[in-house]
XYZ file of N, CA and C in Angstrom:
372
model
N 0.841 -1.175 0.000
C 0.000 0.000 0.000
C 0.894 1.249 0.000
N 0.605 2.155 -0.919
C 1.397 3.381 -1.016
C 0.775 4.492 -0.178
N 1.631 5.360 0.337
C 1.163 6.464 1.164
C 1.584 7.823 0.628
N 2.221 7.856 -0.538
C 2.667 9.114 -1.119
C 2.270 9.163 -2.587
N 2.011 10.376 -3.057
C 1.764 10.564 -4.475
C 2.470 11.829 -4.939
N 2.744 11.882 -6.218
C 3.365 13.061 -6.830
C 2.351 13.657 -7.800
N 2.076 14.937 -7.617
C 1.150 15.630 -8.507
C 1.833 15.942 -9.826
N 1.059 16.491 -10.736
C 1.642 16.957 -11.995
C 2.367 18.285 -11.747
N 3.225 18.643 -12.656
C 3.939 19.916 -12.569
C 2.945 21.082 -12.605
N 1.904 20.968 -13.424
C 0.876 22.011 -13.531
C 0.180 22.216 -12.187
N -0.161 21.133 -11.505
C -0.787 21.226 -10.190
C 0.145 21.918 -9.210
N 1.423 21.565 -9.243
C 2.392 22.217 -8.367
C 2.417 23.719 -8.615
N 2.437 24.124 -9.868
C 2.471 25.550 -10.203
C 1.206 26.266 -9.720
N 0.060 25.616 -9.877
C -1.202 26.207 -9.411
C -1.179 26.369 -7.899
N -0.773 25.327 -7.186
C -0.739 25.374 -5.721
C 0.271 26.407 -5.214
N 1.415 26.490 -5.859
C 2.413 27.485 -5.439
C 1.888 28.898 -5.646
N 1.211 29.130 -6.765
C 0.631 30.441 -7.025
C -0.437 30.808 -6.008
N -1.286 29.852 -5.660
C -2.327 30.107 -4.670
C -1.737 30.297 -3.279
N -0.659 29.593 -2.996
C -0.009 29.781 -1.700
C 0.540 31.204 -1.568
N 1.174 31.683 -2.617
C 1.744 33.032 -2.586
C 0.641 34.070 -2.393
N -0.482 33.893 -3.085
C -1.544 34.897 -3.047
C -2.501 34.726 -1.873
N -2.801 33.500 -1.499
C -3.831 33.246 -0.482
C -3.319 32.540 0.770
N -2.080 32.094 0.763
C -1.455 31.402 1.900
C -2.181 30.106 2.275
N -2.676 29.416 1.268
C -3.303 28.118 1.493
C -2.280 27.021 1.226
N -2.193 26.087 2.151
C -1.221 24.993 2.058
C -1.675 23.947 1.043
N -0.726 23.212 0.441
C -1.072 22.186 -0.553
C -2.051 21.130 -0.056
N -1.958 20.731 1.214
C -2.872 19.701 1.700
C -4.313 20.203 1.706
N -4.529 21.478 2.004
C -5.875 22.051 1.965
C -6.345 22.204 0.521
N -5.449 22.639 -0.344
C -5.783 22.800 -1.753
C -6.109 21.453 -2.400
N -5.427 20.396 -1.979
C -5.696 19.058 -2.524
C -7.112 18.614 -2.164
N -7.536 18.877 -0.935
C -8.894 18.514 -0.514
C -9.927 19.292 -1.315
N -9.684 20.578 -1.499
C -10.598 21.408 -2.283
C -10.617 20.924 -3.730
N -9.462 20.560 -4.256
C -9.382 20.067 -5.638
C -10.208 18.798 -5.829
N -10.111 17.878 -4.891
C -10.901 16.648 -4.973
C -12.386 16.983 -4.939
N -12.776 17.879 -4.038
C -14.188 18.264 -3.934
C -14.683 18.904 -5.228
N -13.870 19.762 -5.829
C -14.266 20.401 -7.091
C -14.390 19.374 -8.215
N -13.473 18.417 -8.262
C -13.542 17.369 -9.283
C -14.798 16.522 -9.091
N -15.131 16.191 -7.851
C -16.350 15.440 -7.571
C -17.577 16.244 -7.984
N -17.588 17.518 -7.643
C -18.715 18.390 -7.972
C -18.895 18.519 -9.482
N -17.806 18.463 -10.222
C -17.844 18.600 -11.671
C -18.204 17.284 -12.371
N -18.245 16.191 -11.610
C -18.574 14.896 -12.194
C -17.411 14.240 -12.919
N -16.187 14.615 -12.539
C -14.992 14.041 -13.154
C -14.984 12.531 -13.004
N -14.478 11.849 -14.024
C -14.329 10.408 -13.962
C -12.912 10.050 -14.394
N -12.238 9.264 -13.568
C -10.896 8.820 -13.936
C -11.031 7.849 -15.098
N -10.442 8.208 -16.194
C -10.618 7.449 -17.431
C -9.830 6.150 -17.411
N -8.610 6.242 -16.966
C -7.778 5.049 -16.962
C -6.919 5.050 -15.707
N -6.088 4.091 -15.607
C -5.272 3.913 -14.412
C -3.860 4.447 -14.605
N -3.662 5.336 -15.589
C -2.321 5.861 -15.819
C -2.050 7.023 -14.886
N -0.823 7.130 -14.477
C -0.425 8.155 -13.528
C -0.119 9.472 -14.229
N 0.488 9.418 -15.398
C 0.806 10.645 -16.128
C 2.003 11.368 -15.518
N 1.967 12.695 -15.623
C 3.039 13.557 -15.140
C 3.180 13.451 -13.620
N 4.368 13.106 -13.153
C 4.627 13.012 -11.711
C 5.810 13.902 -11.323
N 5.870 15.082 -11.916
C 6.990 15.995 -11.665
C 6.620 17.128 -10.726
N 5.542 16.966 -9.959
C 5.067 18.036 -9.090
C 5.342 17.780 -7.620
N 4.393 18.210 -6.807
C 4.519 18.098 -5.359
C 4.443 16.657 -4.884
N 5.159 16.378 -3.818
C 5.107 15.084 -3.162
C 4.166 15.234 -1.969
N 3.015 14.558 -2.012
C 2.021 14.681 -0.948
C 1.837 13.349 -0.243
N 1.557 13.423 1.042
C 1.359 12.261 1.887
C -0.131 11.969 2.010
N -0.499 10.717 1.951
C -1.911 10.325 2.043
C -2.564 10.848 3.313
N -1.864 10.771 4.418
C -2.418 11.204 5.701
C -2.759 12.696 5.687
N -1.945 13.503 5.027
C -2.231 14.939 5.000
C -3.317 15.284 3.981
N -3.523 14.434 2.997
C -4.566 14.699 2.009
C -5.933 14.281 2.552
N -6.064 13.029 2.943
C -7.373 12.519 3.345
C -7.519 12.332 4.847
N -6.414 12.099 5.539
C -6.437 11.984 6.994
C -7.440 10.968 7.503
N -8.139 11.359 8.552
C -9.104 10.451 9.175
C -10.352 10.250 8.312
N -10.482 11.041 7.267
C -11.631 10.938 6.365
C -11.320 10.134 5.099
N -10.290 9.320 5.146
C -9.876 8.555 3.975
C -11.005 7.682 3.434
N -11.711 6.984 4.305
C -12.811 6.115 3.860
C -13.922 6.935 3.215
N -14.170 8.133 3.735
C -15.190 9.011 3.150
C -14.779 9.466 1.754
N -13.531 9.894 1.610
C -13.037 10.302 0.290
C -13.176 9.146 -0.707
N -12.785 7.954 -0.282
C -12.860 6.798 -1.183
C -14.305 6.494 -1.546
N -15.198 6.546 -0.568
C -16.611 6.262 -0.839
C -17.201 7.299 -1.799
N -16.873 8.571 -1.615
C -17.378 9.616 -2.512
C -16.866 9.420 -3.937
N -15.600 9.076 -4.048
C -15.030 8.844 -5.378
C -15.653 7.611 -6.017
N -15.850 6.542 -5.239
C -16.489 5.341 -5.778
C -17.924 5.626 -6.230
N -18.647 6.421 -5.464
C -20.008 6.788 -5.866
C -19.980 7.599 -7.162
N -19.034 8.504 -7.262
C -18.905 9.326 -8.460
C -18.529 8.475 -9.672
N -17.642 7.522 -9.452
C -17.189 6.633 -10.529
C -18.212 5.540 -10.842
N -19.120 5.305 -9.913
C -20.130 4.254 -10.027
C -19.502 2.878 -10.205
N -18.461 2.642 -9.413
C -17.794 1.343 -9.448
C -16.941 1.192 -8.193
N -16.625 -0.060 -7.875
C -15.704 -0.315 -6.770
C -14.283 -0.033 -7.252
N -13.513 0.621 -6.410
C -12.120 0.918 -6.745
C -11.234 0.188 -5.747
N -10.369 -0.661 -6.262
C -9.455 -1.390 -5.394
C -8.423 -0.448 -4.799
N -7.949 -0.811 -3.644
C -7.042 0.048 -2.875
C -5.799 0.451 -3.655
N -5.183 -0.494 -4.358
C -3.952 -0.170 -5.085
C -4.210 0.758 -6.272
N -5.440 0.809 -6.755
C -5.810 1.737 -7.828
C -6.211 3.093 -7.242
N -6.922 3.060 -6.113
C -7.417 4.284 -5.477
C -6.292 5.248 -5.120
N -5.304 4.749 -4.405
C -4.183 5.602 -4.012
C -2.889 4.960 -4.469
N -2.142 5.643 -5.280
C -2.179 7.061 -5.603
C -2.880 7.412 -6.912
N -3.188 6.446 -7.773
C -3.600 6.745 -9.147
C -4.876 7.572 -9.252
N -5.984 7.061 -8.716
C -7.263 7.761 -8.873
C -7.249 9.081 -8.104
N -6.732 9.077 -6.891
C -6.673 10.312 -6.105
C -5.837 11.368 -6.830
N -4.730 10.958 -7.418
C -3.886 11.899 -8.163
C -4.651 12.505 -9.330
N -5.394 11.676 -10.059
C -6.167 12.182 -11.192
C -7.211 13.202 -10.729
N -7.859 12.934 -9.603
C -8.851 13.878 -9.064
C -8.175 15.176 -8.621
N -7.020 15.070 -7.992
C -6.303 16.266 -7.548
C -5.856 17.092 -8.744
N -5.261 16.449 -9.740
C -4.777 17.189 -10.909
C -5.919 17.852 -11.680
N -7.022 17.148 -11.855
C -8.168 17.722 -12.553
C -8.773 18.868 -11.728
N -8.946 18.619 -10.437
C -9.527 19.634 -9.550
C -8.659 20.867 -9.410
N -7.345 20.714 -9.518
C -6.440 21.866 -9.422
C -6.689 22.840 -10.570
N -6.949 22.319 -11.748
C -7.258 23.178 -12.901
C -8.571 23.925 -12.646
N -9.568 23.220 -12.099
C -10.833 23.869 -11.756
C -10.627 24.928 -10.681
N -9.785 24.621 -9.718
C -9.487 25.564 -8.639
C -8.837 26.828 -9.183
N -7.922 26.664 -10.099
C -7.282 27.828 -10.716
C -8.312 28.678 -11.458
N -9.238 28.034 -12.148
C -10.285 28.773 -12.854
C -11.186 29.516 -11.880
N -11.528 28.879 -10.771
C -12.354 29.538 -9.752
C -11.633 30.765 -9.202
N -10.337 30.633 -8.990
C -9.571 31.764 -8.467
C -9.472 32.876 -9.513
N -9.198 32.492 -10.720
C -8.984 33.466 -11.785
C -10.257 34.238 -12.125
N -11.396 33.549 -12.159
C -12.618 34.179 -12.649
C -13.613 34.551 -11.558
N -13.362 34.149 -10.316
C -14.239 34.530 -9.212
C -13.825 35.874 -8.641
N -14.788 36.610 -8.119
C -14.474 37.932 -7.579
C -13.896 37.843 -6.174
N -14.536 37.105 -5.309
C -14.058 36.913 -3.941
C -13.824 35.416 -3.752
N -12.574 35.005 -3.807
C -12.201 33.594 -3.840
C -12.814 32.797 -2.687
N -12.635 33.256 -1.446
C -13.130 32.511 -0.290
C -14.648 32.446 -0.272
N -15.299 33.550 -0.531
C -16.758 33.576 -0.568
C -17.284 32.662 -1.661
N -16.629 32.689 -2.787
C -17.038 31.847 -3.905
C -16.886 30.366 -3.549
N -15.788 29.995 -2.898
C -15.598 28.597 -2.505
C -16.653 28.159 -1.490
N -16.987 29.045 -0.574
C -18.010 28.706 0.425
C -19.349 28.468 -0.260
N -19.677 29.286 -1.234
C -20.939 29.116 -1.945
C -20.925 27.883 -2.841
N -19.756 27.483 -3.329
C -19.663 26.259 -4.101
C -20.047 25.048 -3.267
N -19.745 25.117 -1.969
C -20.022 24.017 -1.066
C -21.503 23.649 -1.080
N -22.365 24.610 -1.311
C -23.800 24.341 -1.333
C -24.161 23.370 -2.437
N -23.361 23.352 -3.502
C -23.633 22.440 -4.601
C -22.905 21.118 -4.482
N -21.991 21.017 -3.531
C -21.201 19.791 -3.394
C -21.915 18.809 -2.481
């Protein structure tokens, strides 16, 4: 069982930019990214990892005590059972990378970033 994943370089750049402007840590941004990907109806197409030249994140800091909840939400979204070795790091990485792009768009095009994220929660 793996406990670490590497994001894409693009995700790293997005998270670093948001950290500079908003002082949000990568572990918080990863959780928001997963939530945005779930809200958007993202589906992991395949089991490929892709670009792994970004941040090195620990499973405990991403999902923590809510790991089973994250997995259940992703399985419901995918409408299939996901085996543990596929779930982490592959599927979680895909959700983080996809959600990071959505997060950047929310930041770029939203007027008040925090208020906008809070209101997004109503749809999640």
